[in-house]
Structures are given as structure tokens and as C-alpha cells.
PDB file of C-alpha atoms in Angstrom:
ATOM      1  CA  UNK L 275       5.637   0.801  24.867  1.00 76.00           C
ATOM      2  CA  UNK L 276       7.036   3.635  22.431  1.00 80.00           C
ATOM      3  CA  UNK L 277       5.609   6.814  22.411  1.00 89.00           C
ATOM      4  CA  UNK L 278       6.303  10.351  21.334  1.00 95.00           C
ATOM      5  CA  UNK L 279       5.414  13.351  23.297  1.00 96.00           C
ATOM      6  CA  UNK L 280       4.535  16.761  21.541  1.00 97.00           C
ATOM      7  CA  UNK L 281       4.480  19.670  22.807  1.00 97.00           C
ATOM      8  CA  UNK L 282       2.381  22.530  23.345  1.00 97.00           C
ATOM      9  CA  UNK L 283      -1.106  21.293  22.887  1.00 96.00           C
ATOM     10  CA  UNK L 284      -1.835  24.985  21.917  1.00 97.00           C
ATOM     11  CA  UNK L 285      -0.220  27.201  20.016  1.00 98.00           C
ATOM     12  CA  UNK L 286      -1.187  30.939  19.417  1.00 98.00           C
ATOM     13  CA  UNK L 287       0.842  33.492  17.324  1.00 97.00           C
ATOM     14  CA  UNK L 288       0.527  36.896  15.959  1.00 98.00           C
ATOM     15  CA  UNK L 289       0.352  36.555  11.817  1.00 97.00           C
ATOM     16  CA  UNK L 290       3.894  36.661  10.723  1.00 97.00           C
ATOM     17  CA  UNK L 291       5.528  35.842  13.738  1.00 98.00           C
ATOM     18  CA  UNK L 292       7.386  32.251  14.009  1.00 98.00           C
ATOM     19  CA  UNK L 293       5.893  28.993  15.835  1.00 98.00           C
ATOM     20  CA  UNK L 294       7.470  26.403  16.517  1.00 98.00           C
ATOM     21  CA  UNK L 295       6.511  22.259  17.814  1.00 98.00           C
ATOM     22  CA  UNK L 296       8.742  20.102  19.782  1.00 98.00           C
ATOM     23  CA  UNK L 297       8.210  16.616  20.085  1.00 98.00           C
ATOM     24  CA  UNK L 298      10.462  13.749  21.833  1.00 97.00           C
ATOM     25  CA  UNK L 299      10.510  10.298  21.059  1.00 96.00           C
ATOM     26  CA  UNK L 300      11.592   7.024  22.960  1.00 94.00           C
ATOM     27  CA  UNK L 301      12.800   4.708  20.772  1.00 91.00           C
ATOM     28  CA  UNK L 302      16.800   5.080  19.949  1.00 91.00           C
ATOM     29  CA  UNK L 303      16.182   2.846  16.814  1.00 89.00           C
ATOM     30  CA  UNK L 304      13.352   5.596  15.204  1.00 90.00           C
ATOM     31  CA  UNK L 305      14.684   6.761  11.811  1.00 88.00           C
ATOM     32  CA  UNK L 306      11.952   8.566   9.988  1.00 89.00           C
ATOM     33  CA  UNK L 307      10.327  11.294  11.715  1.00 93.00           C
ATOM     34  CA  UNK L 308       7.024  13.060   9.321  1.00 93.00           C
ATOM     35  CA  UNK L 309       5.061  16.077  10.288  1.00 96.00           C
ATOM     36  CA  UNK L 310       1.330  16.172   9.242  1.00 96.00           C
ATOM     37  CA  UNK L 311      -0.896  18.827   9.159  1.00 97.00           C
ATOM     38  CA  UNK L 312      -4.531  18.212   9.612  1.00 95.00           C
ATOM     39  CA  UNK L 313      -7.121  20.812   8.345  1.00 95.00           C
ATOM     40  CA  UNK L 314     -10.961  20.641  10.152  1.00 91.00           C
ATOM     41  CA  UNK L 315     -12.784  17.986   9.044  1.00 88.00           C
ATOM     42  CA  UNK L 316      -9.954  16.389   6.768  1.00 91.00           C
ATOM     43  CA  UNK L 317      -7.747  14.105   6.941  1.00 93.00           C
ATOM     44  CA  UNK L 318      -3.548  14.117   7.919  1.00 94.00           C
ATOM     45  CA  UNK L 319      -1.560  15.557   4.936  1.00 95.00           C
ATOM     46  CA  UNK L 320       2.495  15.039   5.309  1.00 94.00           C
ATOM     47  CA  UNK L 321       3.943  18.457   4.780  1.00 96.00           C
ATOM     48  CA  UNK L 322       7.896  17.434   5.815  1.00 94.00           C
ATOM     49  CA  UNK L 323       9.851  14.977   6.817  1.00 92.00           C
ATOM     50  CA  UNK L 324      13.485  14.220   7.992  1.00 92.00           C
ATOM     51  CA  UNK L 325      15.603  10.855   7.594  1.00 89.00           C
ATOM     52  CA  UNK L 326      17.860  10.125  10.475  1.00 85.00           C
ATOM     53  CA  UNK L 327      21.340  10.761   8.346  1.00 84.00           C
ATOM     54  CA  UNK L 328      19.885  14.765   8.446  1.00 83.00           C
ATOM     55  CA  UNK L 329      19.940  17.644  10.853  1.00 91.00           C
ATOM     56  CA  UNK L 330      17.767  19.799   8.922  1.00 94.00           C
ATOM     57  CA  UNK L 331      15.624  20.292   6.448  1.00 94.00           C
ATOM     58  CA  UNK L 332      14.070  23.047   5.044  1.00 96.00           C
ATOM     59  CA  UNK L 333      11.103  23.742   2.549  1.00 94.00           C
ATOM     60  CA  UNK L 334      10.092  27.296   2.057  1.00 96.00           C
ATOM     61  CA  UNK L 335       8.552  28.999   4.872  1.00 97.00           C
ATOM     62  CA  UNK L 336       8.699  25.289   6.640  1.00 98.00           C
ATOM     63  CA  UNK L 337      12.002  23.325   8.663  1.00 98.00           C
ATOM     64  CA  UNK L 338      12.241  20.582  10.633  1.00 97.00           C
ATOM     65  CA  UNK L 339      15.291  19.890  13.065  1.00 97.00           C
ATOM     66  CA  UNK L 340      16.409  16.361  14.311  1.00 96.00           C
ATOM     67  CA  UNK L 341      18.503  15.976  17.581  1.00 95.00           C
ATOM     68  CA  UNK L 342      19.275  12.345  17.923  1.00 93.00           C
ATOM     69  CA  UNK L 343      21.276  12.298  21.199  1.00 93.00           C
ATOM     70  CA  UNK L 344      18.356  13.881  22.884  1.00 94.00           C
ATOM     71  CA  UNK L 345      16.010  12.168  21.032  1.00 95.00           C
ATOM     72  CA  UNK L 346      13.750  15.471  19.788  1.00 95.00           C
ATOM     73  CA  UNK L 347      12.529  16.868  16.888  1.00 97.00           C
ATOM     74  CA  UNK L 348      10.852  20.416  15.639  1.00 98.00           C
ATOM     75  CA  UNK L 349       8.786  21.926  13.504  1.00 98.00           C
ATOM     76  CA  UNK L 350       9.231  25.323  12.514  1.00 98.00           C
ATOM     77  CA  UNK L 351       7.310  27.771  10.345  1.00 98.00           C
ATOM     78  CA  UNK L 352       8.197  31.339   9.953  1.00 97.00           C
ATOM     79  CA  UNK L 353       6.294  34.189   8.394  1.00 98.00           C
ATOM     80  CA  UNK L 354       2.993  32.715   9.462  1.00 98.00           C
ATOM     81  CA  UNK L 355       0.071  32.971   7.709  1.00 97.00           C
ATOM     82  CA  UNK L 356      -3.740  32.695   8.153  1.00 96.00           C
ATOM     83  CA  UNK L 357      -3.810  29.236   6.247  1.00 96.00           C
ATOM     84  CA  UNK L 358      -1.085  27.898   8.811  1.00 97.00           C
ATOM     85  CA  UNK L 359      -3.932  27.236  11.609  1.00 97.00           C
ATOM     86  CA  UNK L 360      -4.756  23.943  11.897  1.00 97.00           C
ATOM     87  CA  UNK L 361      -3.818  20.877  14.098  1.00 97.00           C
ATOM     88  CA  UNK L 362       0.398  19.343  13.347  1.00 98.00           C
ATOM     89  CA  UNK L 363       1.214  16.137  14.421  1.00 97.00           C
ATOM     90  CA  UNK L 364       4.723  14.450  14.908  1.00 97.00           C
ATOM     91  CA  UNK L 365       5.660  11.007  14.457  1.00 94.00           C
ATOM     92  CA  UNK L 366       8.325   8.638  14.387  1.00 93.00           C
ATOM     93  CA  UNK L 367       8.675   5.112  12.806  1.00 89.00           C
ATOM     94  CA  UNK L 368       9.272   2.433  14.847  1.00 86.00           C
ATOM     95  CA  UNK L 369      10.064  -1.408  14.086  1.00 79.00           C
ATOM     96  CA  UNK L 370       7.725  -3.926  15.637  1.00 73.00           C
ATOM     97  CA  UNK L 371       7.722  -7.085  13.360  1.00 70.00           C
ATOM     98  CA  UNK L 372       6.719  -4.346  10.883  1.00 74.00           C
ATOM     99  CA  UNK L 373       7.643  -0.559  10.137  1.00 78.00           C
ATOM    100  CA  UNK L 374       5.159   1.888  11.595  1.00 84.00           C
ATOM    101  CA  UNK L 375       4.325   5.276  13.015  1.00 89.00           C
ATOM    102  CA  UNK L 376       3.786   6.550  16.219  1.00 91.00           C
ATOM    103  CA  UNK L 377       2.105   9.509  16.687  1.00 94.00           C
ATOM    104  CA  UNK L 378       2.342  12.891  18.897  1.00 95.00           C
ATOM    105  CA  UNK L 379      -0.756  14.023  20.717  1.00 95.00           C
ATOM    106  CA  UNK L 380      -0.828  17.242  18.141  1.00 96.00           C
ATOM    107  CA  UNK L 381      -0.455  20.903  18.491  1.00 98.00           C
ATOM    108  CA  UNK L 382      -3.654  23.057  17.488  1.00 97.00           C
ATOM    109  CA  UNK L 383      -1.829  26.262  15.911  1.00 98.00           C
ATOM    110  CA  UNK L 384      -3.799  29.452  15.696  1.00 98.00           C
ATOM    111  CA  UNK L 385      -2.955  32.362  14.117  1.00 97.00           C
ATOM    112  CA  UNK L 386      -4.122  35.580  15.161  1.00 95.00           C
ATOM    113  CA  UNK L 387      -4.939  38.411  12.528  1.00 91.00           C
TER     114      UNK L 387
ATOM    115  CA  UNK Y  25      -5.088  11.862  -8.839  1.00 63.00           C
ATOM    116  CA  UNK Y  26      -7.957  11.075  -6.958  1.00 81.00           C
ATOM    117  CA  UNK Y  27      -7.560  10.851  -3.473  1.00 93.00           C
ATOM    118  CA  UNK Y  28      -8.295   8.116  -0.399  1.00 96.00           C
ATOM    119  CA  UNK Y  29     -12.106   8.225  -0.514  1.00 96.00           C
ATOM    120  CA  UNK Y  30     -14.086   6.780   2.467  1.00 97.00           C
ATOM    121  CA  UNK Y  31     -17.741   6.309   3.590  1.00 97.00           C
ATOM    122  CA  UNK Y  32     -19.924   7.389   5.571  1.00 97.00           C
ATOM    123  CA  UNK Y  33     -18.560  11.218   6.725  1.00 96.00           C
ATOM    124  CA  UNK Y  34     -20.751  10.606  10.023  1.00 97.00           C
ATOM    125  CA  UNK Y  35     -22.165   7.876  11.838  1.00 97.00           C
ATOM    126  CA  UNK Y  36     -24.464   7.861  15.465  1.00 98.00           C
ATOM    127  CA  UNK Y  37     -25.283   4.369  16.626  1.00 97.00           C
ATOM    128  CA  UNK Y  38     -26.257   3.145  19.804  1.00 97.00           C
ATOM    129  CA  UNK Y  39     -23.928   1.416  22.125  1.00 96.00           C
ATOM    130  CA  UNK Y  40     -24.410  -2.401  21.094  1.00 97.00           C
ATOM    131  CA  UNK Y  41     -25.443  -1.700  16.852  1.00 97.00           C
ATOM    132  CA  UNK Y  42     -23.015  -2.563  14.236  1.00 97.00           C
ATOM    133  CA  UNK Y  43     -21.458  -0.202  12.111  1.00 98.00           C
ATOM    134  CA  UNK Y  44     -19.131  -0.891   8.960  1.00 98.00           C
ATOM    135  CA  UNK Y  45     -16.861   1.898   6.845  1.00 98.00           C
ATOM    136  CA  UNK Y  46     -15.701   1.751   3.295  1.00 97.00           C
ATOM    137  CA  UNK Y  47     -12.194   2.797   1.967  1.00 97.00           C
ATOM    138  CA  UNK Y  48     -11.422   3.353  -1.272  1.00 96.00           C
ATOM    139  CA  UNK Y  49      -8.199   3.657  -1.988  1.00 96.00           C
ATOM    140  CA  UNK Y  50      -5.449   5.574  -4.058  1.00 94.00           C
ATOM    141  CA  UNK Y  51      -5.184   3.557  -7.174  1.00 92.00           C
ATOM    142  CA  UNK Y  52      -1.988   1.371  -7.346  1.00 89.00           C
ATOM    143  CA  UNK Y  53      -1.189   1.876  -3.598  1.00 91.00           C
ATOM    144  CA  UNK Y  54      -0.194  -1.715  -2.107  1.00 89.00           C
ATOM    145  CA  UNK Y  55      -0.832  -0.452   1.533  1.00 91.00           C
ATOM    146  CA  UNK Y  56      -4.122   0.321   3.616  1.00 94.00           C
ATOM    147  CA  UNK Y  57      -4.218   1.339   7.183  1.00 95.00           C
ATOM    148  CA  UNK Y  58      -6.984   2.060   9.193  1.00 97.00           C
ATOM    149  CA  UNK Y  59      -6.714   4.358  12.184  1.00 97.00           C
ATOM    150  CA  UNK Y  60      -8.577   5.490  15.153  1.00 97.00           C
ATOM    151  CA  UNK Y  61      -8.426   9.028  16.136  1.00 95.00           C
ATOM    152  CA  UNK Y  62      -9.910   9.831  19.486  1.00 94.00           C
ATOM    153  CA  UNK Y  63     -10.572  13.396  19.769  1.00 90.00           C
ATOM    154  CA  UNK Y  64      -7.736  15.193  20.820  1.00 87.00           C
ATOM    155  CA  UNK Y  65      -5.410  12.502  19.894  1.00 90.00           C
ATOM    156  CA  UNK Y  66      -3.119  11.483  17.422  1.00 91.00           C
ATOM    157  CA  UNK Y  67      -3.663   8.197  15.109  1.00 93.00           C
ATOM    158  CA  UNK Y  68      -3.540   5.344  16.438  1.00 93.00           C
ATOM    159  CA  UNK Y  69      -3.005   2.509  13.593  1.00 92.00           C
ATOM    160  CA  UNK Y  70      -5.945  -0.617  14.560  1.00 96.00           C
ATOM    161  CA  UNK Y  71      -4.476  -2.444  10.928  1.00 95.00           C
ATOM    162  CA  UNK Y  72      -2.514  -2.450   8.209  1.00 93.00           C
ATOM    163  CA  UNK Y  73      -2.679  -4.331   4.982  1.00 93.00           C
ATOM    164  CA  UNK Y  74      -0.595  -5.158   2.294  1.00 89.00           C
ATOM    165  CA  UNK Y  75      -2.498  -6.202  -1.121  1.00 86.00           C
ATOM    166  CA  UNK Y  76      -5.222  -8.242   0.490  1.00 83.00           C
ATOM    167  CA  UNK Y  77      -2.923  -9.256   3.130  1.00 90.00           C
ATOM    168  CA  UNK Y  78      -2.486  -8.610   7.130  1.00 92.00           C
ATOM    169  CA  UNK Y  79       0.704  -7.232   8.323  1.00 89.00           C
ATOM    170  CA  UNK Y  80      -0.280  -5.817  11.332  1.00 89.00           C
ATOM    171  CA  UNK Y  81      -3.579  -5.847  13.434  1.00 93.00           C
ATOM    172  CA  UNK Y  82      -1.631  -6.041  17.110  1.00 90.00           C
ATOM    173  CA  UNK Y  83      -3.974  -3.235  17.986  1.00 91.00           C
ATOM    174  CA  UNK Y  84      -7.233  -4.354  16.708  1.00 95.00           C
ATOM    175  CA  UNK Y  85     -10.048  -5.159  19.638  1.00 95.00           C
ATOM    176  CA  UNK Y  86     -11.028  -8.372  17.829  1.00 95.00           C
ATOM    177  CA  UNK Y  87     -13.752  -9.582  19.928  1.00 95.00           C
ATOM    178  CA  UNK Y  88     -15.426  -6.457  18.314  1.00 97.00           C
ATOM    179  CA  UNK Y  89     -13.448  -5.532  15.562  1.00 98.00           C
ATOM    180  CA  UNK Y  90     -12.841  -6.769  12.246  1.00 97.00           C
ATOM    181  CA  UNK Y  91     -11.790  -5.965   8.855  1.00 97.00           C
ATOM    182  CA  UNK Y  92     -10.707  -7.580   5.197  1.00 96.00           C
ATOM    183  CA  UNK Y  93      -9.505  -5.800   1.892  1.00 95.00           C
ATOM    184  CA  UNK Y  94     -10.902  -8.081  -0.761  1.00 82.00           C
ATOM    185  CA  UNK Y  95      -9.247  -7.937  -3.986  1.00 84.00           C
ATOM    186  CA  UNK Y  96      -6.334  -5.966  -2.570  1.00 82.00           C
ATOM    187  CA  UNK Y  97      -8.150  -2.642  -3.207  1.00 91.00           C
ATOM    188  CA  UNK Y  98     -11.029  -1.673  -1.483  1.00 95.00           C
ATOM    189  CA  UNK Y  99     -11.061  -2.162   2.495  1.00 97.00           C
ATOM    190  CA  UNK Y 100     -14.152  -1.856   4.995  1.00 97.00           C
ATOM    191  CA  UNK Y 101     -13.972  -2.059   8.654  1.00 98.00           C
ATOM    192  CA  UNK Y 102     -16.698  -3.418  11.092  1.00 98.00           C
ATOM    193  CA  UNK Y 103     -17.587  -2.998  14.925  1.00 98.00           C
ATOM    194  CA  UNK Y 104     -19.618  -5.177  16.083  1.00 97.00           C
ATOM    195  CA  UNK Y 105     -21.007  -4.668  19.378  1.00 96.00           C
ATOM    196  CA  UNK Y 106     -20.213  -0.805  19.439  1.00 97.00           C
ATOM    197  CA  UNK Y 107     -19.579   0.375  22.818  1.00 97.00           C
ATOM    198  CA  UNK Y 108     -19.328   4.372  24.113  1.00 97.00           C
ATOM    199  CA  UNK Y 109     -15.617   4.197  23.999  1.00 96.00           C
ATOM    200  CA  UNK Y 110     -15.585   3.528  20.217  1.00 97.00           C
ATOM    201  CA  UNK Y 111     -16.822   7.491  19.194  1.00 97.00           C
ATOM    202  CA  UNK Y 112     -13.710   8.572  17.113  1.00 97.00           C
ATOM    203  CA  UNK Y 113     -12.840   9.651  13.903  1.00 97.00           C
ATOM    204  CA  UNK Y 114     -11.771   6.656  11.902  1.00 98.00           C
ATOM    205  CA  UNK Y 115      -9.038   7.123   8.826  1.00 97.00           C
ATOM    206  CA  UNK Y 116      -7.864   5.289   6.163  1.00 97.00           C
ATOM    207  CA  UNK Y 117      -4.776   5.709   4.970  1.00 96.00           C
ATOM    208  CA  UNK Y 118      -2.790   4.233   1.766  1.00 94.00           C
ATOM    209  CA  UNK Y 119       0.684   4.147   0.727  1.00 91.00           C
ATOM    210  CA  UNK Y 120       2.372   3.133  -2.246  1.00 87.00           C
ATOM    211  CA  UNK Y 121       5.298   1.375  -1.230  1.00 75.00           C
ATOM    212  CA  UNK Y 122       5.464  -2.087   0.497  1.00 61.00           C
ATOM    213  CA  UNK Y 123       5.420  -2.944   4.443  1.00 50.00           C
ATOM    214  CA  UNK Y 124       9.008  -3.397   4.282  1.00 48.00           C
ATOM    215  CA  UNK Y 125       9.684  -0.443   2.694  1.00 52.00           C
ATOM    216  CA  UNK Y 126      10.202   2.668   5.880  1.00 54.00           C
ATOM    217  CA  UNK Y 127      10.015   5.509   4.164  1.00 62.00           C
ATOM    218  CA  UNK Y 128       6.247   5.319   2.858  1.00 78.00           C
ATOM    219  CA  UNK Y 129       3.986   8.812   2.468  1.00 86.00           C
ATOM    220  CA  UNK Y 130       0.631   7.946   3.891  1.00 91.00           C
ATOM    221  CA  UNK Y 131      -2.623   9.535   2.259  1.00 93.00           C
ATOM    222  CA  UNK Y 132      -5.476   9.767   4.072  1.00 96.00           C
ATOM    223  CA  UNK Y 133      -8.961   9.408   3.349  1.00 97.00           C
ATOM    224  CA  UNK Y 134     -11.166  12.598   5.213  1.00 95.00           C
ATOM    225  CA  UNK Y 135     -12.366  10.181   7.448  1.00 96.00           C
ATOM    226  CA  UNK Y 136     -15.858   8.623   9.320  1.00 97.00           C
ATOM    227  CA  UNK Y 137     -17.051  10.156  12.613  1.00 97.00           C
ATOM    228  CA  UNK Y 138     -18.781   8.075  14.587  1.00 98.00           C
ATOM    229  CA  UNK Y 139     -20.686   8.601  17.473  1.00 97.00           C
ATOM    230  CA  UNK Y 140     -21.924   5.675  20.088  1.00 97.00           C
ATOM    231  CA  UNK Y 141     -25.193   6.590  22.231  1.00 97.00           C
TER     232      UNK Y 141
END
């Protein structure tokens, strides 16, 4: 079946620095691709997303980056900050009798004082 | 706005008990999904409604699973025989757009953690 693949599992970075998530995806057909962010004991919360007509999009310290050819897509937040830790998940929509997501395994960011 | 409420937080059965979790959600939103999140895991989606309908449940176990959305607002889901495999966080999610519609935001609820024994 369809999957997407994320990668790393962990992520640790110096406060301030730059970290960034890579996922790939399967299908050739995906054209939505969200990023969550998932705080302990809460649930998902969409922070970005890019259409498949984009490259790039960018919201403040946040950007996401779509290569369809090779079928990836990244997360990247700059200037860090304490409240970045938490666990980001990729996904991409897929069309099976109905539109839905599939999700990346998630990357548990940590950011270091 | 309120958000996606849900009920329990935590649950511990035993392996074989029943066990059944409410969703409430976002007012006006068509859609409900329940997922499964097995710990270090993403979501996995076990059903989707939309109104009091079923648009999706390819991935629900339904010799043990089952779940309705009376009324086309709120939603419960039931196991019933639990087994050890179950323990995960489940979520409930709502959007406001319809199935057809791709480009839905999903809220989610905080979730119910259950554990089997």
C-alpha cells in the first residue's frame, strides 16, 4: 500500500540553530502534503501545508519545500526556540474511493538550551 | 471556538473487557475521524464519517470494532473484546469540509489512552 517515510526519528538542536524533517511519499497522484505538530499529551495541530501547484511555502520562522519528481517533502524551522520541541508529523493525501491522509512515523524535535 | 472534546483521557482494561470513547465534535464540522495512534507512530485513520454517514472504515477490525455518529454530531467508538495489541492513543478528529472536498484542516480532540492488561 501507500506510505510515507519520515525521517530522522530524532532530532536534537542547539536553541536557535535550524532543523529540518524530510519525508518521502509513494504515491505519484498525492497532492496535499500537511505538517502537524503534536505537543505531550495533546492532540495533532496542522501548522503548514503545501498544495502540489507550489514549491514553497513559507510562514514566519516555518517553510515547507515540495519536490515532486523525487517525491519528498521538508519541514524547516529556523531560529529555534524552546516551544519548538515536540513530535512533527508529515502526511500526504491519497485517493482510495475517498480522500485521505497518510501519515509519517514522526520526528521527536528537541531543543537544547 | 471550542475545540474537539473527547472522553475518557485514560483507560486500563483487561485483555477481553469492553471499552467505548466519546467525541464531541467542533460545532458545524460535517466530518469525524477516528484514529489509532500506536506509540511511536503516526495516525492511522480506523473511520471516517460524514454527517451520520460512513465513508470510510477499510481499516476498522470489525469483528471487534465498531462505531456510529448518531445525529451527525457526536461519535463514540467501541472495542469489544479488547486484546493487548489495542493499547494506543485513540483521536478524534473533525473537519469542516465534505469527504470530497481534499483540502480539509483536521482538528483533533487530545485524545483517550488506553491500556489492555
Amino acid at each position: 500500500g501507500e506510505n510515507v517515510e519520515q525521517h530522522p526519528s530524532t532530532l536534537s538542536v542547539q536553541e536557535g540553530d535550524s532543523a529540518v524533517i524530510k519525508c518521502t511519499y509513494s504515491d505519484s497522484a498525492s497532492n496535499y502534503f500537511p505538517w502537524y505538530k503534536q505537543e505531550l499529551g495533546k492532540g495533532p495541530q496542522l501548522i503548514i501545508d503545501i498544495r502540489s501547484n507550489v514549491g514553497e511555502k513559507k510562514d514566519q520562522r516555518i517553510a515547507v519545500t515540495l519536490n515532486k519528481t523525487a517525491k519528498h517533502f521538508s519541514l524547516h524551522i529556523t531560529e529555534t526556540q524552546p516551544e519548538d520541541s515536540a513530535v512533527y508529523f508529515c502526511a500526504a493525501s491519497i485517493w482510495d474511493s475517498n480522500y485521505q491522509l497518510i501519515w509519517g512515523a514522526g520526528t521527536k524535535l528537541i531543543i537544547k538550551p | 471556538e471550542a475545540g474537539v472534546a473527547q472522553s475518557p483521557r485514560y483507560k486500563i482494561i483487561e485483555k477481553r473487557q469492553s471499552v467505548a470513547f466519546w467525541c464531541n465534535p467542533i460545532s458545524g464540522h460535517a466530518t469525524l475521524y477516528w484514529y489509532q495512534q500506536i506509540l511511536g507512530q503516526g495516525p492511522k485513520l480506523l473511520i471516517q464519517f460524514q454527517n451520520n454517514g460512513v465513508v470510510d472504515d477499510s481499516q476498522l477490525p470489525k469483528d471487534r470494532f465498531s462505531a456510529e455518529r448518531l445525529k451527525g454530531v457526536d461519535s463514540t467508538l467501541k472495542i469489544q473484546p479488547a486484546k493487548l495489541e489495542d493499547s494506543a492513543v485513540y483521536l478524534c478528529a473533525s473537519s469542516l469540509g465534505w469527504s470530497g472536498s481534499r483540502y480539509n484542516e483536521q482538528f483533533f480532540g487530545p485524545g483517550t489512552r488506553l491500556t489492555v492488561l
